[in-house]
Short mmCIF file of C-alpha atoms in Angstrom, two decimals:
data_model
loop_
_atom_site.label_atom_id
_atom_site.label_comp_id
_atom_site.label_asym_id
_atom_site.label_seq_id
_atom_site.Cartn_x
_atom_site.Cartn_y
_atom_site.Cartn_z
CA UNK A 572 0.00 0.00 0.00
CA UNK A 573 2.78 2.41 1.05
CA UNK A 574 4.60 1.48 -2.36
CA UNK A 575 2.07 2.59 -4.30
CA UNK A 576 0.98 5.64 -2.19
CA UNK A 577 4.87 6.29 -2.93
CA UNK A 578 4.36 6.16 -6.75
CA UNK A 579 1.40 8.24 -7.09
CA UNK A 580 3.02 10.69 -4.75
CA UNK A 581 6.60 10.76 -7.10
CA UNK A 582 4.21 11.05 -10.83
CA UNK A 583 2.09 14.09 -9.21
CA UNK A 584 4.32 15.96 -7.58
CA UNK A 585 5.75 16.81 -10.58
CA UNK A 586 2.37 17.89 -11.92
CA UNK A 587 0.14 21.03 -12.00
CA UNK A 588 -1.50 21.11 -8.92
CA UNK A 589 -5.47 20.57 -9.84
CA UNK A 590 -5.17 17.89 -11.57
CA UNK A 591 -2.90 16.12 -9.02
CA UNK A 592 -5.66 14.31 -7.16
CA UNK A 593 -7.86 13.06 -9.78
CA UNK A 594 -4.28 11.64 -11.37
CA UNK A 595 -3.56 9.70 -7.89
CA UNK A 596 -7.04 8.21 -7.57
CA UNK A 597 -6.31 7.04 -10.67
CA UNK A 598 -2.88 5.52 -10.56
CA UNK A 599 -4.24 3.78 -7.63
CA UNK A 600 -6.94 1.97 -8.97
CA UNK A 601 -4.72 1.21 -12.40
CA UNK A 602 -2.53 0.01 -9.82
CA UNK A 603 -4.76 -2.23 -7.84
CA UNK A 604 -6.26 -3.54 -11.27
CA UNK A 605 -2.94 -4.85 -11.86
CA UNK A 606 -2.42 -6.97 -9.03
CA UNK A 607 -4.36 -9.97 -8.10
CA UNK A 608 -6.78 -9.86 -4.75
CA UNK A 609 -4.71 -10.66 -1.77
CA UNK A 610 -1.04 -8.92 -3.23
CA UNK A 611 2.65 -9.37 -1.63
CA UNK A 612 5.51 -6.67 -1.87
CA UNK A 613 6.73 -8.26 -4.90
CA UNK A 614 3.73 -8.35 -7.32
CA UNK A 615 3.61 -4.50 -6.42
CA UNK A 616 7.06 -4.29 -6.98
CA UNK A 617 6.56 -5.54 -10.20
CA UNK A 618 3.29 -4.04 -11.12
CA UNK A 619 5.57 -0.26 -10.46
CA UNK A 620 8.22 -1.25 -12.55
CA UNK A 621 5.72 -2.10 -15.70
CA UNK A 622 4.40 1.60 -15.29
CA UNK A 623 7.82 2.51 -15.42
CA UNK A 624 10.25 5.90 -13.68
CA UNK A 625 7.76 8.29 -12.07
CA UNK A 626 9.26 11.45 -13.76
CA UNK A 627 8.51 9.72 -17.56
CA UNK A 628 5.28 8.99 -16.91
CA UNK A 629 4.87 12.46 -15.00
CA UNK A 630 6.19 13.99 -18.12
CA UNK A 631 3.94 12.06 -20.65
CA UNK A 632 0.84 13.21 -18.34
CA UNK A 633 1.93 17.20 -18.67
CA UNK A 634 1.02 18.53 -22.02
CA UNK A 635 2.76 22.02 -21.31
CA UNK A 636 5.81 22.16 -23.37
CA UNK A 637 9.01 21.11 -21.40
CA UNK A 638 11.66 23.42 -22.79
CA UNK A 639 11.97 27.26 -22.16
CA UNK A 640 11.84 28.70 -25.57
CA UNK A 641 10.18 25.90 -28.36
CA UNK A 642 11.15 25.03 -31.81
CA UNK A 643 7.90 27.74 -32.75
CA UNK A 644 9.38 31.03 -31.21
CA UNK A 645 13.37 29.79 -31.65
CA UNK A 646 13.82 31.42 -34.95
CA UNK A 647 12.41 34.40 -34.10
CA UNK A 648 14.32 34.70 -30.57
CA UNK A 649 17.58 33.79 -32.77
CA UNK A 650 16.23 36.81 -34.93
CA UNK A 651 15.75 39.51 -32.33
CA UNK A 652 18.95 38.32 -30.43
CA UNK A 653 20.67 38.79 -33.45
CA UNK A 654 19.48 42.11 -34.45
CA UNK A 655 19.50 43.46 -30.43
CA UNK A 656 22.62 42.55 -29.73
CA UNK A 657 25.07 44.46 -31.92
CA UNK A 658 22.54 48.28 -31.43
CA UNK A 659 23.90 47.11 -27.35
CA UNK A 660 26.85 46.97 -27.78
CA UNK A 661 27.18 49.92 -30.29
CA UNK A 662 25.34 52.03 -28.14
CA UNK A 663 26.69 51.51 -25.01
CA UNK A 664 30.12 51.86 -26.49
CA UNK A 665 29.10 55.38 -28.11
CA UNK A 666 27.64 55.93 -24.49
CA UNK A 667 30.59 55.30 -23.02
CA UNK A 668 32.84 57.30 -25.74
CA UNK A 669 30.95 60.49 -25.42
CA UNK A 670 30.51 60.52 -21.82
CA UNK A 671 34.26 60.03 -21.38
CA UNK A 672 34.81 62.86 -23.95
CA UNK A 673 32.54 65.33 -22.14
CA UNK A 674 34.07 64.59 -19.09
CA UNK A 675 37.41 64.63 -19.67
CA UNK A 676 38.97 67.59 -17.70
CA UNK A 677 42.87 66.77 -19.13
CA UNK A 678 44.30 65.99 -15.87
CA UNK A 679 44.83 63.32 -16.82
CA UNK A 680 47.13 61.50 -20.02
CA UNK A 681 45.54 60.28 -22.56
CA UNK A 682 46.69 57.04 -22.80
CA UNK A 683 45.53 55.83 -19.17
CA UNK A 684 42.24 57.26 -19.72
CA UNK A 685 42.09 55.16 -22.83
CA UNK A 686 43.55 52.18 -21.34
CA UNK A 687 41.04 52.50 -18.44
CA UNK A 688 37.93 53.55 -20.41
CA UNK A 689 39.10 49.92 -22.59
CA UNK A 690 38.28 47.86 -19.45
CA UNK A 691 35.58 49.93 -18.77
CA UNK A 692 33.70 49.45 -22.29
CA UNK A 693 34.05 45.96 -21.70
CA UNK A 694 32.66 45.31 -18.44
CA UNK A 695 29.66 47.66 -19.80
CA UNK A 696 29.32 45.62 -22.50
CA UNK A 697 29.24 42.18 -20.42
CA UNK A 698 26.51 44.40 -18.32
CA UNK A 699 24.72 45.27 -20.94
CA UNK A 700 24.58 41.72 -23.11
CA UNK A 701 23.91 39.53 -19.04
CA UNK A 702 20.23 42.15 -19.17
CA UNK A 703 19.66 42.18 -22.86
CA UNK A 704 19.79 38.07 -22.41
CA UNK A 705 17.65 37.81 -19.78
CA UNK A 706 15.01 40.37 -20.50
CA UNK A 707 14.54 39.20 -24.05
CA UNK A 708 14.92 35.61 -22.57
CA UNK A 709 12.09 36.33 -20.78
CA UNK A 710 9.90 38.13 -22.58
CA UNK A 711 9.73 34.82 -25.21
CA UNK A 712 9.90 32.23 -22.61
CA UNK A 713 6.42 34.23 -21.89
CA UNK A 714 5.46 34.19 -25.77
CA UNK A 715 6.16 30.37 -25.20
CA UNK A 716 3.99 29.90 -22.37
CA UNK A 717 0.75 32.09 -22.92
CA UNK A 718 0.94 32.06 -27.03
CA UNK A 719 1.38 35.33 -28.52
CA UNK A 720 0.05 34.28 -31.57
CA UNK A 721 -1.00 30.59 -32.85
CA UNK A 722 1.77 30.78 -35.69
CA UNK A 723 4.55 32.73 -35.08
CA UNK A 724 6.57 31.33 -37.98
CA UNK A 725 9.55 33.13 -39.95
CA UNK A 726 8.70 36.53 -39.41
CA UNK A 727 7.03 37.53 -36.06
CA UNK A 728 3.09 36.91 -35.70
CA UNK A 729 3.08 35.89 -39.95
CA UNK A 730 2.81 33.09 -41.54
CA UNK A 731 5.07 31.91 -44.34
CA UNK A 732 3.97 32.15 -47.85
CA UNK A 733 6.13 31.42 -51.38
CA UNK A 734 5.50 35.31 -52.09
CA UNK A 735 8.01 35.86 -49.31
CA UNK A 736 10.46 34.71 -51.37
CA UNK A 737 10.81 37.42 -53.53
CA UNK A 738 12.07 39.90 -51.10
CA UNK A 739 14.61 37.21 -50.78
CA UNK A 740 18.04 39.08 -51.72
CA UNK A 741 21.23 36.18 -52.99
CA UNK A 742 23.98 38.61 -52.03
CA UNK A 743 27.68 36.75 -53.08
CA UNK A 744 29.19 37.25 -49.93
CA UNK A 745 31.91 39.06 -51.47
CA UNK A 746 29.86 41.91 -52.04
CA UNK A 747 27.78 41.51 -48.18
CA UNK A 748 28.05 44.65 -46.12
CA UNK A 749 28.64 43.21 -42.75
CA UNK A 750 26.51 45.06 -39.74
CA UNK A 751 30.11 45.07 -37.96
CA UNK A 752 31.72 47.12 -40.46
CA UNK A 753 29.16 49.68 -40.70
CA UNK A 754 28.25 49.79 -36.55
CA UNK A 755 32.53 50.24 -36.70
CA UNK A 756 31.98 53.35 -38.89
CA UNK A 757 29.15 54.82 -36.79
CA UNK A 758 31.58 54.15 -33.89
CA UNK A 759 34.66 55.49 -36.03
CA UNK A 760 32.91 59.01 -36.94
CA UNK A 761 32.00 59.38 -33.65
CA UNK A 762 35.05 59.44 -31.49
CA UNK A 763 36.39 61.89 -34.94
CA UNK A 764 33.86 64.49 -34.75
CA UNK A 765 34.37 63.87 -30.33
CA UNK A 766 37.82 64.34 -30.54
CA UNK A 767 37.43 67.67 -33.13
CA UNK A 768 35.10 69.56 -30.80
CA UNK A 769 37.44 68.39 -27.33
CA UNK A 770 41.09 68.70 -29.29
CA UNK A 771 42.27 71.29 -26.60
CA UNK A 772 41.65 69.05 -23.97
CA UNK A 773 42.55 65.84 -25.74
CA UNK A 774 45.76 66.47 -28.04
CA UNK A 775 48.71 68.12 -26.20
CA UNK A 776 52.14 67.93 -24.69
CA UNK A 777 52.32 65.94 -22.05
CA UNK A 778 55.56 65.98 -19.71
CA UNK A 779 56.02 64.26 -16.08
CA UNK A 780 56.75 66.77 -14.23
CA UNK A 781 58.85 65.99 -10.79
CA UNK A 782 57.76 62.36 -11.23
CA UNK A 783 54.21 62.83 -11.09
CA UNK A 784 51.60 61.16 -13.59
CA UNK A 785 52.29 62.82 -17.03
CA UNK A 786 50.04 66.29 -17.27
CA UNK A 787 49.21 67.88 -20.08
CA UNK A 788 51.68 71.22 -21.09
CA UNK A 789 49.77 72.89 -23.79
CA UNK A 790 47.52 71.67 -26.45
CA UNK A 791 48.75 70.74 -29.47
CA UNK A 792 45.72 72.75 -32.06
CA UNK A 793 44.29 75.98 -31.23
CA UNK A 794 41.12 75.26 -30.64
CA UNK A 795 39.39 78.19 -32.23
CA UNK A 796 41.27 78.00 -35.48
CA UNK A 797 40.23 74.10 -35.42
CA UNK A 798 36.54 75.16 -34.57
CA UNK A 799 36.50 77.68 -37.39
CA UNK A 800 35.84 74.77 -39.73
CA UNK A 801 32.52 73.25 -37.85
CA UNK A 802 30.59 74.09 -41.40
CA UNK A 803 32.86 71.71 -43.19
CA UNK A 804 33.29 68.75 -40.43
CA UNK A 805 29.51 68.89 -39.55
CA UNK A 806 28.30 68.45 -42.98
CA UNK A 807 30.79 65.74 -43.57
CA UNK A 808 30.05 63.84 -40.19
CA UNK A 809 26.59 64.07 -41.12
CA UNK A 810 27.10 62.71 -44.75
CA UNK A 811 29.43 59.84 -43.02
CA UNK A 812 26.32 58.30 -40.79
CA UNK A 813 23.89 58.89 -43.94
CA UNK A 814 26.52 56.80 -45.74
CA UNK A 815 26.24 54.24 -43.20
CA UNK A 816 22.30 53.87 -42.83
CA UNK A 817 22.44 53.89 -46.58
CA UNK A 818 25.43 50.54 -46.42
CA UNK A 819 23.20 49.28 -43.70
CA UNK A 820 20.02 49.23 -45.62
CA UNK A 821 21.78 48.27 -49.58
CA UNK A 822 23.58 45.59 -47.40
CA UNK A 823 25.92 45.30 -50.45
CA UNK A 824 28.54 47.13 -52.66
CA UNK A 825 27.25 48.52 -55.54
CA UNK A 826 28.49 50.70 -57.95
CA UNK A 827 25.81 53.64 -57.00
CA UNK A 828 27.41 52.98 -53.42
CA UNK A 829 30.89 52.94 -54.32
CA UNK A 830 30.64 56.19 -56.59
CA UNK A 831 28.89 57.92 -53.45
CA UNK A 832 31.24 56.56 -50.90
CA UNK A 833 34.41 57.81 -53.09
CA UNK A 834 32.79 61.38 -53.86
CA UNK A 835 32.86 61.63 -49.99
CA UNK A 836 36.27 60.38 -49.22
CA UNK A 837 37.64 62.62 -51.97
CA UNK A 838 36.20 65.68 -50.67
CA UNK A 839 36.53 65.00 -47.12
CA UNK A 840 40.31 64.35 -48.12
CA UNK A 841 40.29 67.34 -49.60
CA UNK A 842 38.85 69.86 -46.81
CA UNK A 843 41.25 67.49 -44.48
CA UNK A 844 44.08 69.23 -46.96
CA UNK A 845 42.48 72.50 -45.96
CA UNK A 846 42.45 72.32 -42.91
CA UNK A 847 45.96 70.76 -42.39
CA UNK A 848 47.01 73.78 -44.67
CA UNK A 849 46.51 76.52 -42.30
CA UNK A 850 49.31 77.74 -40.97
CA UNK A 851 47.54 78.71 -37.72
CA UNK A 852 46.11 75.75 -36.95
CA UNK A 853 48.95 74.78 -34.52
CA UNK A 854 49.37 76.13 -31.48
CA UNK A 855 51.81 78.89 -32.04
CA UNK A 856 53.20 78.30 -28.71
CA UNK A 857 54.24 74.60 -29.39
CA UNK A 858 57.32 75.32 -31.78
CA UNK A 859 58.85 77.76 -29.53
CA UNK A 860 58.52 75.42 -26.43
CA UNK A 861 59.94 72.74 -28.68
CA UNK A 862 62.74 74.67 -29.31
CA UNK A 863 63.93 75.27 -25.75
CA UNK A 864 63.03 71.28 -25.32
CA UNK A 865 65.00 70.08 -27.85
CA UNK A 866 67.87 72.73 -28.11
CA UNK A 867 67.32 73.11 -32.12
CA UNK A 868 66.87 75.83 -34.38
CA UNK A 869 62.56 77.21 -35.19
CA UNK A 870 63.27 76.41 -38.76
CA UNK A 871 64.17 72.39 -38.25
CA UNK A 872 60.79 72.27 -35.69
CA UNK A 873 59.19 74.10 -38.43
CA UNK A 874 60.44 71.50 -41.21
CA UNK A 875 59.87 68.82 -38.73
CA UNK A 876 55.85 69.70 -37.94
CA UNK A 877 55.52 70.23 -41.99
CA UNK A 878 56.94 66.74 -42.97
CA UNK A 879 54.84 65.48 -40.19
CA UNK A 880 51.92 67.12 -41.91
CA UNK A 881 52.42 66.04 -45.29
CA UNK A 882 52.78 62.62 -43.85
CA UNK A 883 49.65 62.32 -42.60
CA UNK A 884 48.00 63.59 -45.47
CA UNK A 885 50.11 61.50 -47.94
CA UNK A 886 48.76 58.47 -45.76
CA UNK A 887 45.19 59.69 -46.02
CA UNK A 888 44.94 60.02 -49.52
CA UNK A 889 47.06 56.11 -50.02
CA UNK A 890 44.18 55.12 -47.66
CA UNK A 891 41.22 56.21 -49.59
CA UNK A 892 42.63 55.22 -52.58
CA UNK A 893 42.78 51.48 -51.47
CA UNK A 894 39.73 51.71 -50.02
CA UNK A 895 37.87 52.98 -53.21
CA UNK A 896 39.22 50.82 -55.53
CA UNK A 897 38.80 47.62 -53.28
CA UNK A 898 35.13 48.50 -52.91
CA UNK A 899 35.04 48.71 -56.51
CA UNK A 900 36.59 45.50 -56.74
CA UNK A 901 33.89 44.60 -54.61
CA UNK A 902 30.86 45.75 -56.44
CA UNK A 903 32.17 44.44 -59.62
CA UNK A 904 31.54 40.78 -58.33
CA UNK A 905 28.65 39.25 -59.92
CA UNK B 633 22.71 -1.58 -34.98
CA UNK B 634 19.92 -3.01 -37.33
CA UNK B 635 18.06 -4.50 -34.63
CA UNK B 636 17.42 -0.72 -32.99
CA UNK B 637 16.64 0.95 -35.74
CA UNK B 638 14.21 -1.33 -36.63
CA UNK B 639 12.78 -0.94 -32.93
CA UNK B 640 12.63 2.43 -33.43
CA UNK B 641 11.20 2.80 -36.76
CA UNK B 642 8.81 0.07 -35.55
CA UNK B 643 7.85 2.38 -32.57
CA UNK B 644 7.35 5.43 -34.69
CA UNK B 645 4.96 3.64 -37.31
CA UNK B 646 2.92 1.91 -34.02
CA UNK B 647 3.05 6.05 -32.59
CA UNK B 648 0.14 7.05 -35.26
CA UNK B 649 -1.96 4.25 -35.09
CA UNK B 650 -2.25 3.90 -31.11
CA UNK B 651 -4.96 6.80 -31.01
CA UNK B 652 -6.83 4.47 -33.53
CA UNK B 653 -6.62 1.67 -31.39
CA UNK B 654 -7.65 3.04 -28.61
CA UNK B 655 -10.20 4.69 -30.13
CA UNK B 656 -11.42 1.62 -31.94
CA UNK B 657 -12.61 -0.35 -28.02
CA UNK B 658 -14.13 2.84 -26.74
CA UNK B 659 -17.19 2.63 -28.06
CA UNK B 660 -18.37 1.07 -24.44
CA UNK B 661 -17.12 2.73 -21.29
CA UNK B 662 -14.03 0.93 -20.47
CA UNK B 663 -11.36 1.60 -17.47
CA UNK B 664 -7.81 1.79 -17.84
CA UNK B 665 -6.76 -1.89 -17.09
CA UNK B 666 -9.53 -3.32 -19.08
CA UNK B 667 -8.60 -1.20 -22.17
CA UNK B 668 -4.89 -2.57 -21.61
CA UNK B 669 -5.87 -6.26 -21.43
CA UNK B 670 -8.21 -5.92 -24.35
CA UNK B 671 -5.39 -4.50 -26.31
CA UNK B 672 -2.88 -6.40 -25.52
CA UNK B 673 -5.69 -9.61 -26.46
CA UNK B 674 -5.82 -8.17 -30.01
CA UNK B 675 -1.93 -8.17 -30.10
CA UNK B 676 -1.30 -4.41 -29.75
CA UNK B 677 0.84 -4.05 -27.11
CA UNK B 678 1.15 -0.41 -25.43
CA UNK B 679 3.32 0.89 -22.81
CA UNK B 680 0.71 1.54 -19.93
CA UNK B 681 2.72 4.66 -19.17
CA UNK B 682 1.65 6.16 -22.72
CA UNK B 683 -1.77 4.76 -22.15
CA UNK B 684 -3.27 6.73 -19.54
CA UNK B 685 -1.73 10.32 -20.12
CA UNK B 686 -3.12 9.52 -23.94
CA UNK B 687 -6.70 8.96 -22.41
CA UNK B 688 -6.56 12.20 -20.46
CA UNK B 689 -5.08 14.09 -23.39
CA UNK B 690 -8.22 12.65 -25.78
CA UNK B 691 -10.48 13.47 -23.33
CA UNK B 692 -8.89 16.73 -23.05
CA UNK B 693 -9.81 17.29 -26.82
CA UNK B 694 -13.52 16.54 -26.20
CA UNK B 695 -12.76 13.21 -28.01
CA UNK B 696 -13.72 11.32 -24.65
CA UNK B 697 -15.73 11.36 -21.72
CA UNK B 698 -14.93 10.34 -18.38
CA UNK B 699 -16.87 9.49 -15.26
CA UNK B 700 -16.07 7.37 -11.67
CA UNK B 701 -17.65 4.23 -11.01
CA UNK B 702 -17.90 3.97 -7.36
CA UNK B 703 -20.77 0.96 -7.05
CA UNK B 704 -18.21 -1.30 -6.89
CA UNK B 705 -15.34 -2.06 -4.15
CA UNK B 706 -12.66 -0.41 -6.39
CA UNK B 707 -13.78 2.99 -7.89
CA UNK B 708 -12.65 2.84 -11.27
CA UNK B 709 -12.43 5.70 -13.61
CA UNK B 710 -14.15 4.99 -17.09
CA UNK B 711 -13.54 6.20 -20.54
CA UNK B 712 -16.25 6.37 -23.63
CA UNK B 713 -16.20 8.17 -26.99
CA UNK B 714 -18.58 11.03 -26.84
CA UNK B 715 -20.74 11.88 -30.74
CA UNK B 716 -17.64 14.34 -31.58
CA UNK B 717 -15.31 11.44 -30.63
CA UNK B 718 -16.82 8.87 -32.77
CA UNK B 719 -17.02 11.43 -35.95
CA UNK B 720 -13.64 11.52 -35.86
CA UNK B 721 -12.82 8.10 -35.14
CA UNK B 722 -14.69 7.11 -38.24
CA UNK B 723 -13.00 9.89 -40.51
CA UNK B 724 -9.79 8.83 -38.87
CA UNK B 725 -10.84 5.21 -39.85
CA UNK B 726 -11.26 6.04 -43.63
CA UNK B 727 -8.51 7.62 -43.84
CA UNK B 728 -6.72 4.42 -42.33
CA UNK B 729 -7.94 2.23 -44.71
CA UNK B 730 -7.07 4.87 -47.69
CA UNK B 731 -3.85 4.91 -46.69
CA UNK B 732 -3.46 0.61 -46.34
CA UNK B 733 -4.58 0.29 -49.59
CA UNK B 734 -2.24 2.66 -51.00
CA UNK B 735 0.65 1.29 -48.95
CA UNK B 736 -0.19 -2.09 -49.90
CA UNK B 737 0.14 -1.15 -53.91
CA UNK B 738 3.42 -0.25 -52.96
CA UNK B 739 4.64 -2.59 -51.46
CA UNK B 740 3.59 -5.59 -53.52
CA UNK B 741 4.65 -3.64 -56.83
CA UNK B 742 8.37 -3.71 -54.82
CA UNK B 743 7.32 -7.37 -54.33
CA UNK B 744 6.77 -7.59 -58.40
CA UNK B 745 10.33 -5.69 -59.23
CA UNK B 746 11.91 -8.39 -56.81
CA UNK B 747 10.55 -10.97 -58.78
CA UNK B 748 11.61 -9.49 -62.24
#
């Protein structure tokens, strides 16, 4: 009697609660139907072990599903993971980026603050990915249990026809776009256009002074010759994230893309030339100070911060060169 | 390696055709044990642990209806086909017989090419 008092007990416990009684006063008489009149230990012994482990017949009685997210709302939780997941960490990165930038009151050096704000990013990140996880974990383990919708199939709350195939795009993955890339631009033209408004505080001299942490001497730009030209970086930054919703949504290189992208470059190259040009544009106190540093004459620092110029430009232009003709290369695949 | 396959393909073609079976004896009210020995008679043999959470889930689709007997010294629970029940066993039964007869033309025309 005890045995199978035992049984019933191990099947419903693992059951919904109302319909645990009617399911005992059932396994008991199945039970009792199986064993003759007067019954030993054994015969019940053997009786239980025809009905077989407690939790698999427990789980054949419950008709809710067993797993957390089913094979009807997988795809789409893939889906939304997938799309959710790289806007976190973009955003809390540009988050991060800005707020460091605003904040930064260049006591400081640079290079800890980036080294630190590195580790920092990170452990944001991690932050932000452990709640995206769970709360969109959630939210369909809830779609699971109450239904959303009876079908939610491919695309959330439709149902798949043939018709959606021809929104279907075959991109050669050559020519694919990748999300990464353009989030990395967004990301890219941000900490630019940062850095441009925040130069004084960012780019400078920075000496140890009596052994203390390095601290900044004197910027490097003057700031309100660099500021001058907010009508030519604004429009640019502006045209750089329009480029990028526009990569975003083609998903691929093509040749309207490519021309558009290089017509940029080339005139962004060229107001960089501009603005490099000016002979203002750096601090007039740095080549003096550089002078008394290094014990040389104002013409060699002057030679030395032109070459140094022409440098960076030279590199610019290399750059955009490769990168126009390799997205051409790009677009040209069939 | 054969041997389990064959189990288990055996086990997945018995799957679709238990519902008929059960079906098929519960035109009278019968209790769980009874339907198992009456089964198991006719050669269909069923795990009773698939048996009884089947019964609930028909009766759960409105296939089956359910009441105690108490009159006697064990209360047993019994199971019947309700009108909606037997509709669909019968469409269910056409259907099996369709598909037989179809299976059965394929099978002896791979019984023919053998023979070629």
């Amino acid at each position: 009697m005890n045995l199978i008092e035992a049984y019933a007990y191990e099947v419903t416990r693992r059951l919904p609660e109302k319909s645990r009684d009617d399911i005992a006063l059932e396994l008991h008489t199945i039970i009792e139907d199986m064993l003759p009149d007067d019954y030993t230990e054994k015969e019940v012994m053997e009786a239980l072990s025809k009905l077989g482990d407690p939790a698999q017949l427990a789980a054949s009685y419950r008709d809710t599903p067993k797993f957390l997210i089913g094979p009807k709302v997988y795809d789409a939780y893939m889906r939304t993971m997938k799309i959710i997941v790289p806007w976190v960490i973009f955003i809390t990165i540009l988050v991060y980026v800005v707020e460091s930038i605003v904040l930064f009151s260049g006591e400081q050096s640079i290079l800890s603050v980036m080294i630190k704000g590195l580790g920092m990013i990170i452990a944001n990140i991690i932050q932000a990915l452990i709640h995206t996880f769970f709360w969109v974990t959630l939210v369909f383990i809830a779609i699971e249990r109450f239904g959303l919708a009876g079908n939610i199939d491919s695309k959330l709350g439709t149902i798949w026809t043939p018709e959606d195939l021809k929104q279907v795009n075959l991109i050669p993955k050559k020519k694919i776009i990748s999300k990464g890339e353009v989030v990395f631009g967004f990301i890219w033209t941000a900490i630019w256009v940062g850095f441009y408004f925040n130069a004084d505080r960012l780019a400078g001299i920075y000496r140890s002074t009596d052994g203390h942490d390095l601290q900044m001497i004197m910027p490097i730009f003057d700031q309100t010759v660099l500021l001058s030209y907010w009508p030519i970086i604004l429009p640019f930054a502006l045209l750089e994230i329009g480029l990028g919703i526009y990569k975003w949504k083609t998903k691929q290189w093509t040749m309207k893309l490519v021309t558009i992208n290089a017509v940029i470059k080339v005139f962004s190259v060229v107001a960089f030339i501009v603005i490099a040009s000016n002979p203002n544009l750096i601090n007039e106190a740095v080549a003096p100070y550089m002078v008394t540093l290094l014990e040389i004459s104002l013409s060699s620092v002057n030679n030395f911060m032109n070459w140094a110029v022409w440098t960076i430009v030279i590199t610019i232009i290399v750059t955009v060169v490769i990168e126009v003709y390799e997205t051409y290369r790009k677009a040209k695949v069939i | 390696m054969i041997m389990s396959l064959v189990e288990s393909f055996t086990t997945e073609l018995r799957r679709g055709t238990l519902t008929l079976a059960v079906l098929s004896q519960l035109r009278v009210p019968q209790y769980g044990y009874s339907l198992v020995q009456r089964l198991e008679k006719a050669g269909v043999t069923i795990e009773q642990s698939t048996l009884y959470p089947l019964l609930r889930r028909l009766e759960k689709q409105k296939l089956l209806t359910s009441s105690w007997d108490t009159s006697e010294s064990r209360p047993r629970k019994y199971y019947v086909m309700n009108e909606y029940g037997i509709e669909l066993y019968e469409q269910l039964k056409t259907e099996w017989k369709t598909m037989t007869v179809e299976l059965t033309t394929l099978l002896e025309g791979d019984e023919h090419h053998e023979s070629d």
